Amino acid sequence: KAGVTQTPRYLIKTRGQQVTLSCSPISGHRSVSWYQQTPGQGLQFLFEYFSETQRNKGNFPGRFSGRQFSNSRSEMNVSTLELGDSALYLCASSELQGTSWEQYFGPGTRLTVT
Amino acid sequence: AQKVTQAQTEISVVEKEDVTLDCVYETRDTTYYLFWYKQPPSGELVFLIRRNSFDEQNEISGRYSWNFQKSTSSFNFTITASQVVDSAVYFCALSEADSGYALNFGKGTSLLVTP
């Protein structure tokens, strides 16, 4: 199976702009979660989508939004970028397997806001 | 309130030493999952282990072993005979039954193994 892919891998944006990040989960996985990683706050959960519906949301402002398509691919959007949005954005692909579940992360998108 | 605490920020050992990374968690759920992930300098999170709350059996995988103790809410990770390739940041994470697949991560422990 192919792993989780994220595009782009690196991105530089200017304060005030908006950005869209993409995540393609492992084939057959219906859940995609997004995380933000910064040196100060560590790894923080943004939101999770399951079968095109947002199932959980972390404590982030409304500038952060996402969606999931029928093929399970997900996009994350950040509007009105701030310097503090500079981070590594990771997505995770998950699926229930019997009584357990597996979750794998993509390589991340490193966003720099100048 | 922080749900996962990794009190060790940085650990430095010499190759072949054993090292234990501590993880203490907090939850009111009776059903939950605990994880360990490794993050090498490349940045990608590598899955190491998942444990559910009903399975307190310790696990060994090669040089890696995990000790899960519900009585102390701990899920510690031991690397035996450490190697330079083990140098990375290690994260412990908790997922609660009512939170879907959302993970609460600890702050991570940076492990440096020197020759």
PDB file of C-alpha atoms in Angstrom:
ATOM      1  CA  LYS A   1       0.000   0.000   0.000  1.00  0.00           C
ATOM      2  CA  ALA A   2       1.144   3.510  -0.713  1.00  0.00           C
ATOM      3  CA  GLY A   3       1.652   5.664   2.357  1.00  0.00           C
ATOM      4  CA  VAL A   4       0.072   8.957   3.312  1.00  0.00           C
ATOM      5  CA  THR A   5       1.018  11.755   0.964  1.00  0.00           C
ATOM      6  CA  GLN A   6       0.950  15.458   1.651  1.00  0.00           C
ATOM      7  CA  THR A   7       1.387  18.299  -0.785  1.00  0.00           C
ATOM      8  CA  PRO A   8       3.132  20.578  -0.967  1.00  0.00           C
ATOM      9  CA  ARG A   9       6.029  19.609   1.258  1.00  0.00           C
ATOM     10  CA  TYR A  10       7.228  23.171   1.735  1.00  0.00           C
ATOM     11  CA  LEU A  11       5.422  26.448   1.450  1.00  0.00           C
ATOM     12  CA  ILE A  12       6.301  30.079   2.060  1.00  0.00           C
ATOM     13  CA  LYS A  13       3.476  32.572   2.420  1.00  0.00           C
ATOM     14  CA  THR A  14       3.091  36.176   3.469  1.00  0.00           C
ATOM     15  CA  ARG A  15       1.111  37.355   6.450  1.00  0.00           C
ATOM     16  CA  GLY A  16      -2.520  37.925   5.523  1.00  0.00           C
ATOM     17  CA  GLN A  17      -2.560  35.420   2.688  1.00  0.00           C
ATOM     18  CA  GLN A  18      -4.414  32.139   2.759  1.00  0.00           C
ATOM     19  CA  VAL A  19      -3.101  28.652   2.132  1.00  0.00           C
ATOM     20  CA  THR A  20      -4.496  25.227   1.259  1.00  0.00           C
ATOM     21  CA  LEU A  21      -2.724  22.009   2.168  1.00  0.00           C
ATOM     22  CA  SER A  22      -3.637  18.592   0.807  1.00  0.00           C
ATOM     23  CA  CYS A  23      -3.534  15.097   2.254  1.00  0.00           C
ATOM     24  CA  SER A  24      -4.160  11.783   0.516  1.00  0.00           C
ATOM     25  CA  PRO A  25      -4.723   8.946   2.993  1.00  0.00           C
ATOM     26  CA  ILE A  26      -3.820   5.319   2.646  1.00  0.00           C
ATOM     27  CA  SER A  27      -6.176   3.507   0.306  1.00  0.00           C
ATOM     28  CA  GLY A  28      -9.185   2.230   2.246  1.00  0.00           C
ATOM     29  CA  HIS A  29      -8.752   4.621   5.173  1.00  0.00           C
ATOM     30  CA  ARG A  30     -11.791   6.794   5.786  1.00  0.00           C
ATOM     31  CA  SER A  31     -10.430   9.064   8.491  1.00  0.00           C
ATOM     32  CA  VAL A  32      -8.019  11.942   8.073  1.00  0.00           C
ATOM     33  CA  SER A  33      -6.776  13.982  11.008  1.00  0.00           C
ATOM     34  CA  TRP A  34      -4.688  17.141  10.933  1.00  0.00           C
ATOM     35  CA  TYR A  35      -2.102  18.272  13.453  1.00  0.00           C
ATOM     36  CA  GLN A  36       0.007  21.378  13.875  1.00  0.00           C
ATOM     37  CA  GLN A  37       3.516  21.052  15.257  1.00  0.00           C
ATOM     38  CA  THR A  38       5.418  24.055  16.568  1.00  0.00           C
ATOM     39  CA  PRO A  39       8.457  24.253  18.855  1.00  0.00           C
ATOM     40  CA  GLY A  40       6.477  26.090  21.504  1.00  0.00           C
ATOM     41  CA  GLN A  41       3.156  24.251  21.539  1.00  0.00           C
ATOM     42  CA  GLY A  42       4.256  20.837  20.338  1.00  0.00           C
ATOM     43  CA  LEU A  43       1.847  18.620  18.435  1.00  0.00           C
ATOM     44  CA  GLN A  44      -1.712  19.858  18.565  1.00  0.00           C
ATOM     45  CA  PHE A  45      -4.816  18.303  17.096  1.00  0.00           C
ATOM     46  CA  LEU A  46      -6.640  20.489  14.583  1.00  0.00           C
ATOM     47  CA  PHE A  47      -9.550  18.394  13.341  1.00  0.00           C
ATOM     48  CA  GLU A  48     -10.589  14.995  12.094  1.00  0.00           C
ATOM     49  CA  TYR A  49     -12.722  14.073   9.130  1.00  0.00           C
ATOM     50  CA  PHE A  50     -14.444  10.747   8.706  1.00  0.00           C
ATOM     51  CA  SER A  51     -16.412   9.889   5.589  1.00  0.00           C
ATOM     52  CA  GLU A  52     -16.592  13.581   4.568  1.00  0.00           C
ATOM     53  CA  THR A  53     -17.857  14.756   7.979  1.00  0.00           C
ATOM     54  CA  GLN A  54     -15.909  16.642  10.587  1.00  0.00           C
ATOM     55  CA  ARG A  55     -16.002  14.404  13.623  1.00  0.00           C
ATOM     56  CA  ASN A  56     -13.750  16.265  16.031  1.00  0.00           C
ATOM     57  CA  LYS A  57     -12.211  19.678  16.279  1.00  0.00           C
ATOM     58  CA  GLY A  58      -9.345  20.962  18.355  1.00  0.00           C
ATOM     59  CA  ASN A  59      -8.987  24.356  19.963  1.00  0.00           C
ATOM     60  CA  PHE A  60      -8.027  26.478  16.983  1.00  0.00           C
ATOM     61  CA  PRO A  61      -9.561  29.682  15.630  1.00  0.00           C
ATOM     62  CA  GLY A  62     -12.031  29.639  12.770  1.00  0.00           C
ATOM     63  CA  ARG A  63      -9.284  30.679  10.360  1.00  0.00           C
ATOM     64  CA  PHE A  64      -8.406  27.004  10.279  1.00  0.00           C
ATOM     65  CA  SER A  65     -10.832  24.904   8.314  1.00  0.00           C
ATOM     66  CA  GLY A  66     -10.880  21.684   6.410  1.00  0.00           C
ATOM     67  CA  ARG A  67     -12.878  19.371   4.279  1.00  0.00           C
ATOM     68  CA  GLN A  68     -12.837  15.826   3.025  1.00  0.00           C
ATOM     69  CA  PHE A  69     -13.828  14.555  -0.377  1.00  0.00           C
ATOM     70  CA  SER A  70     -15.636  11.382  -1.342  1.00  0.00           C
ATOM     71  CA  ASN A  71     -12.310   9.688  -2.136  1.00  0.00           C
ATOM     72  CA  SER A  72     -11.166  10.461   1.453  1.00  0.00           C
ATOM     73  CA  ARG A  73      -8.610  13.015   0.330  1.00  0.00           C
ATOM     74  CA  SER A  74      -8.613  16.004   2.640  1.00  0.00           C
ATOM     75  CA  GLU A  75      -7.669  19.632   2.401  1.00  0.00           C
ATOM     76  CA  MET A  76      -6.882  22.060   5.155  1.00  0.00           C
ATOM     77  CA  ASN A  77      -7.214  25.804   4.696  1.00  0.00           C
ATOM     78  CA  VAL A  78      -5.781  28.612   6.772  1.00  0.00           C
ATOM     79  CA  SER A  79      -7.021  32.090   6.009  1.00  0.00           C
ATOM     80  CA  THR A  80      -5.472  35.420   6.979  1.00  0.00           C
ATOM     81  CA  LEU A  81      -2.146  33.864   7.851  1.00  0.00           C
ATOM     82  CA  GLU A  82      -0.282  35.027  10.922  1.00  0.00           C
ATOM     83  CA  LEU A  83       3.390  34.628  11.753  1.00  0.00           C
ATOM     84  CA  GLY A  84       2.423  32.153  14.465  1.00  0.00           C
ATOM     85  CA  ASP A  85       0.923  29.826  11.880  1.00  0.00           C
ATOM     86  CA  SER A  86       4.432  28.876  10.793  1.00  0.00           C
ATOM     87  CA  ALA A  87       4.587  25.193  11.618  1.00  0.00           C
ATOM     88  CA  LEU A  88       4.831  21.652  10.380  1.00  0.00           C
ATOM     89  CA  TYR A  89       1.347  20.454   9.458  1.00  0.00           C
ATOM     90  CA  LEU A  90       0.909  16.714   9.666  1.00  0.00           C
ATOM     91  CA  CYS A  91      -1.980  14.629   8.521  1.00  0.00           C
ATOM     92  CA  ALA A  92      -2.816  11.159   9.747  1.00  0.00           C
ATOM     93  CA  SER A  93      -4.739   8.457   7.963  1.00  0.00           C
ATOM     94  CA  SER A  94      -6.759   6.049  10.104  1.00  0.00           C
ATOM     95  CA  GLU A  95      -9.037   3.079   9.764  1.00  0.00           C
ATOM     96  CA  LEU A  96     -10.595   0.564  12.078  1.00  0.00           C
ATOM     97  CA  GLN A  97      -9.172  -2.904  11.570  1.00  0.00           C
ATOM     98  CA  GLY A  98     -11.227  -5.478  13.424  1.00  0.00           C
ATOM     99  CA  THR A  99     -11.177  -4.464  17.074  1.00  0.00           C
ATOM    100  CA  SER A 100      -8.181  -2.267  16.658  1.00  0.00           C
ATOM    101  CA  TRP A 101      -7.265   0.651  14.487  1.00  0.00           C
ATOM    102  CA  GLU A 102      -4.218   1.798  12.715  1.00  0.00           C
ATOM    103  CA  GLN A 103      -3.039   5.338  12.202  1.00  0.00           C
ATOM    104  CA  TYR A 104      -0.183   6.499  10.027  1.00  0.00           C
ATOM    105  CA  PHE A 105       1.210   9.959   9.470  1.00  0.00           C
ATOM    106  CA  GLY A 106       2.307  11.671   6.308  1.00  0.00           C
ATOM    107  CA  PRO A 107       5.653  13.472   5.897  1.00  0.00           C
ATOM    108  CA  GLY A 108       4.109  16.852   6.651  1.00  0.00           C
ATOM    109  CA  THR A 109       3.928  20.249   5.026  1.00  0.00           C
ATOM    110  CA  ARG A 110       6.278  22.842   6.435  1.00  0.00           C
ATOM    111  CA  LEU A 111       4.624  26.244   6.246  1.00  0.00           C
ATOM    112  CA  THR A 112       6.619  29.406   6.757  1.00  0.00           C
ATOM    113  CA  VAL A 113       4.751  32.686   7.120  1.00  0.00           C
ATOM    114  CA  THR A 114       6.824  35.833   6.591  1.00  0.00           C
TER     115      THR A 114
ATOM    116  CA  ALA B   1      -5.221  20.144  31.545  1.00  0.00           C
ATOM    117  CA  GLN B   2      -2.374  18.286  29.969  1.00  0.00           C
ATOM    118  CA  LYS B   3      -3.388  14.728  29.394  1.00  0.00           C
ATOM    119  CA  VAL B   4      -0.006  13.282  28.524  1.00  0.00           C
ATOM    120  CA  THR B   5       3.141  14.199  30.398  1.00  0.00           C
ATOM    121  CA  GLN B   6       6.619  13.368  29.244  1.00  0.00           C
ATOM    122  CA  ALA B   7       8.715  14.839  31.999  1.00  0.00           C
ATOM    123  CA  GLN B   8      12.050  14.149  30.309  1.00  0.00           C
ATOM    124  CA  THR B   9      12.705  16.862  27.768  1.00  0.00           C
ATOM    125  CA  GLU B  10      16.105  15.616  26.639  1.00  0.00           C
ATOM    126  CA  ILE B  11      18.094  12.470  27.313  1.00  0.00           C
ATOM    127  CA  SER B  12      21.628  11.790  26.212  1.00  0.00           C
ATOM    128  CA  VAL B  13      23.157   8.311  26.389  1.00  0.00           C
ATOM    129  CA  VAL B  14      26.168   6.540  25.028  1.00  0.00           C
ATOM    130  CA  GLU B  15      25.626   3.788  22.508  1.00  0.00           C
ATOM    131  CA  LYS B  16      24.732   0.383  23.998  1.00  0.00           C
ATOM    132  CA  GLU B  17      23.253   1.897  27.129  1.00  0.00           C
ATOM    133  CA  ASP B  18      19.655   1.105  28.010  1.00  0.00           C
ATOM    134  CA  VAL B  19      17.291   4.067  28.228  1.00  0.00           C
ATOM    135  CA  THR B  20      13.726   4.433  29.472  1.00  0.00           C
ATOM    136  CA  LEU B  21      11.392   7.157  28.303  1.00  0.00           C
ATOM    137  CA  ASP B  22       8.610   7.996  30.728  1.00  0.00           C
ATOM    138  CA  CYS B  23       5.002   8.741  29.888  1.00  0.00           C
ATOM    139  CA  VAL B  24       2.235   9.527  32.348  1.00  0.00           C
ATOM    140  CA  TYR B  25      -1.308  10.051  31.144  1.00  0.00           C
ATOM    141  CA  GLU B  26      -4.570  11.319  32.531  1.00  0.00           C
ATOM    142  CA  THR B  27      -8.049  10.277  31.460  1.00  0.00           C
ATOM    143  CA  ARG B  28     -11.476   9.595  32.926  1.00  0.00           C
ATOM    144  CA  ASP B  29     -12.426   7.235  30.133  1.00  0.00           C
ATOM    145  CA  THR B  30     -12.287   3.517  30.740  1.00  0.00           C
ATOM    146  CA  THR B  31     -11.617   2.893  27.073  1.00  0.00           C
ATOM    147  CA  TYR B  32      -8.602   4.582  25.584  1.00  0.00           C
ATOM    148  CA  TYR B  33      -5.537   3.953  23.474  1.00  0.00           C
ATOM    149  CA  LEU B  34      -1.920   4.799  24.152  1.00  0.00           C
ATOM    150  CA  PHE B  35       0.723   5.266  21.487  1.00  0.00           C
ATOM    151  CA  TRP B  36       4.393   5.852  21.011  1.00  0.00           C
ATOM    152  CA  TYR B  37       5.713   7.594  17.915  1.00  0.00           C
ATOM    153  CA  LYS B  38       9.259   8.303  16.803  1.00  0.00           C
ATOM    154  CA  GLN B  39      10.110  11.496  14.931  1.00  0.00           C
ATOM    155  CA  PRO B  40      13.545  11.457  13.285  1.00  0.00           C
ATOM    156  CA  PRO B  41      15.080  14.684  11.950  1.00  0.00           C
ATOM    157  CA  SER B  42      13.218  14.190   8.674  1.00  0.00           C
ATOM    158  CA  GLY B  43      10.023  15.100  10.533  1.00  0.00           C
ATOM    159  CA  GLU B  44       7.765  12.194   9.720  1.00  0.00           C
ATOM    160  CA  LEU B  45       6.064  10.537  12.687  1.00  0.00           C
ATOM    161  CA  VAL B  46       6.792   6.829  12.743  1.00  0.00           C
ATOM    162  CA  PHE B  47       4.305   4.599  14.538  1.00  0.00           C
ATOM    163  CA  LEU B  48       5.928   2.338  17.153  1.00  0.00           C
ATOM    164  CA  ILE B  49       3.144   0.842  19.244  1.00  0.00           C
ATOM    165  CA  ARG B  50      -0.528   1.110  20.172  1.00  0.00           C
ATOM    166  CA  ARG B  51      -2.013  -0.254  23.372  1.00  0.00           C
ATOM    167  CA  ASN B  52      -5.649  -0.279  24.398  1.00  0.00           C
ATOM    168  CA  SER B  53      -6.746   0.241  27.968  1.00  0.00           C
ATOM    169  CA  PHE B  54      -7.898  -3.343  28.392  1.00  0.00           C
ATOM    170  CA  ASP B  55      -4.550  -4.833  27.560  1.00  0.00           C
ATOM    171  CA  GLU B  56      -1.933  -4.276  30.236  1.00  0.00           C
ATOM    172  CA  GLN B  57       0.355  -6.930  28.906  1.00  0.00           C
ATOM    173  CA  ASN B  58       3.837  -5.612  28.373  1.00  0.00           C
ATOM    174  CA  GLU B  59       5.285  -5.884  24.920  1.00  0.00           C
ATOM    175  CA  ILE B  60       8.715  -6.453  23.508  1.00  0.00           C
ATOM    176  CA  SER B  61       9.731  -5.848  19.930  1.00  0.00           C
ATOM    177  CA  GLY B  62      13.398  -6.407  19.321  1.00  0.00           C
ATOM    178  CA  ARG B  63      15.303  -3.841  21.357  1.00  0.00           C
ATOM    179  CA  TYR B  64      12.101  -1.986  22.232  1.00  0.00           C
ATOM    180  CA  SER B  65       9.841  -2.778  25.152  1.00  0.00           C
ATOM    181  CA  TRP B  66       6.852  -1.074  26.693  1.00  0.00           C
ATOM    182  CA  ASN B  67       5.559  -1.192  30.252  1.00  0.00           C
ATOM    183  CA  PHE B  68       1.901  -0.267  30.664  1.00  0.00           C
ATOM    184  CA  GLN B  69       0.668   0.195  34.243  1.00  0.00           C
ATOM    185  CA  LYS B  70      -2.879   1.436  34.757  1.00  0.00           C
ATOM    186  CA  SER B  71      -2.342   1.701  38.507  1.00  0.00           C
ATOM    187  CA  THR B  72       0.166   4.499  37.963  1.00  0.00           C
ATOM    188  CA  SER B  73      -1.257   5.736  34.621  1.00  0.00           C
ATOM    189  CA  SER B  74       2.085   5.176  32.980  1.00  0.00           C
ATOM    190  CA  PHE B  75       3.184   3.788  29.646  1.00  0.00           C
ATOM    191  CA  ASN B  76       6.971   3.750  29.633  1.00  0.00           C
ATOM    192  CA  PHE B  77       9.206   2.872  26.721  1.00  0.00           C
ATOM    193  CA  THR B  78      12.607   1.215  27.060  1.00  0.00           C
ATOM    194  CA  ILE B  79      15.267   0.922  24.402  1.00  0.00           C
ATOM    195  CA  THR B  80      17.812  -1.767  25.177  1.00  0.00           C
ATOM    196  CA  ALA B  81      21.359  -1.452  23.865  1.00  0.00           C
ATOM    197  CA  SER B  82      20.681   1.914  22.256  1.00  0.00           C
ATOM    198  CA  GLN B  83      22.132   2.742  18.857  1.00  0.00           C
ATOM    199  CA  VAL B  84      22.942   6.019  17.139  1.00  0.00           C
ATOM    200  CA  VAL B  85      19.975   5.452  14.786  1.00  0.00           C
ATOM    201  CA  ASP B  86      17.679   5.647  17.803  1.00  0.00           C
ATOM    202  CA  SER B  87      18.399   9.364  18.078  1.00  0.00           C
ATOM    203  CA  ALA B  88      15.064  11.097  17.547  1.00  0.00           C
ATOM    204  CA  VAL B  89      12.225  12.754  19.368  1.00  0.00           C
ATOM    205  CA  TYR B  90       9.798  10.268  20.885  1.00  0.00           C
ATOM    206  CA  PHE B  91       6.190  11.119  21.532  1.00  0.00           C
ATOM    207  CA  CYS B  92       3.681   9.413  23.752  1.00  0.00           C
ATOM    208  CA  ALA B  93       0.019   9.995  22.838  1.00  0.00           C
ATOM    209  CA  LEU B  94      -3.432   9.252  24.184  1.00  0.00           C
ATOM    210  CA  SER B  95      -6.689   8.747  22.331  1.00  0.00           C
ATOM    211  CA  GLU B  96      -9.945   8.560  24.250  1.00  0.00           C
ATOM    212  CA  ALA B  97     -12.925   6.540  23.124  1.00  0.00           C
ATOM    213  CA  ASP B  98     -15.206   9.525  22.637  1.00  0.00           C
ATOM    214  CA  SER B  99     -12.687  11.560  20.635  1.00  0.00           C
ATOM    215  CA  GLY B 100     -12.654   9.577  17.421  1.00  0.00           C
ATOM    216  CA  TYR B 101      -9.120   9.187  16.267  1.00  0.00           C
ATOM    217  CA  ALA B 102      -7.828  12.423  17.797  1.00  0.00           C
ATOM    218  CA  LEU B 103      -4.502  12.088  19.586  1.00  0.00           C
ATOM    219  CA  ASN B 104      -3.332  14.080  22.582  1.00  0.00           C
ATOM    220  CA  PHE B 105       0.432  14.186  22.382  1.00  0.00           C
ATOM    221  CA  GLY B 106       2.969  14.729  25.097  1.00  0.00           C
ATOM    222  CA  LYS B 107       5.674  17.341  24.545  1.00  0.00           C
ATOM    223  CA  GLY B 108       8.115  14.679  23.460  1.00  0.00           C
ATOM    224  CA  THR B 109      11.491  13.454  24.679  1.00  0.00           C
ATOM    225  CA  SER B 110      14.526  14.181  22.563  1.00  0.00           C
ATOM    226  CA  LEU B 111      16.908  11.239  22.700  1.00  0.00           C
ATOM    227  CA  LEU B 112      20.508  11.619  21.629  1.00  0.00           C
ATOM    228  CA  VAL B 113      22.620   8.503  21.359  1.00  0.00           C
ATOM    229  CA  THR B 114      26.319   9.179  20.898  1.00  0.00           C
ATOM    230  CA  PRO B 115      28.955   6.684  19.730  1.00  0.00           C
TER     231      PRO B 115
END
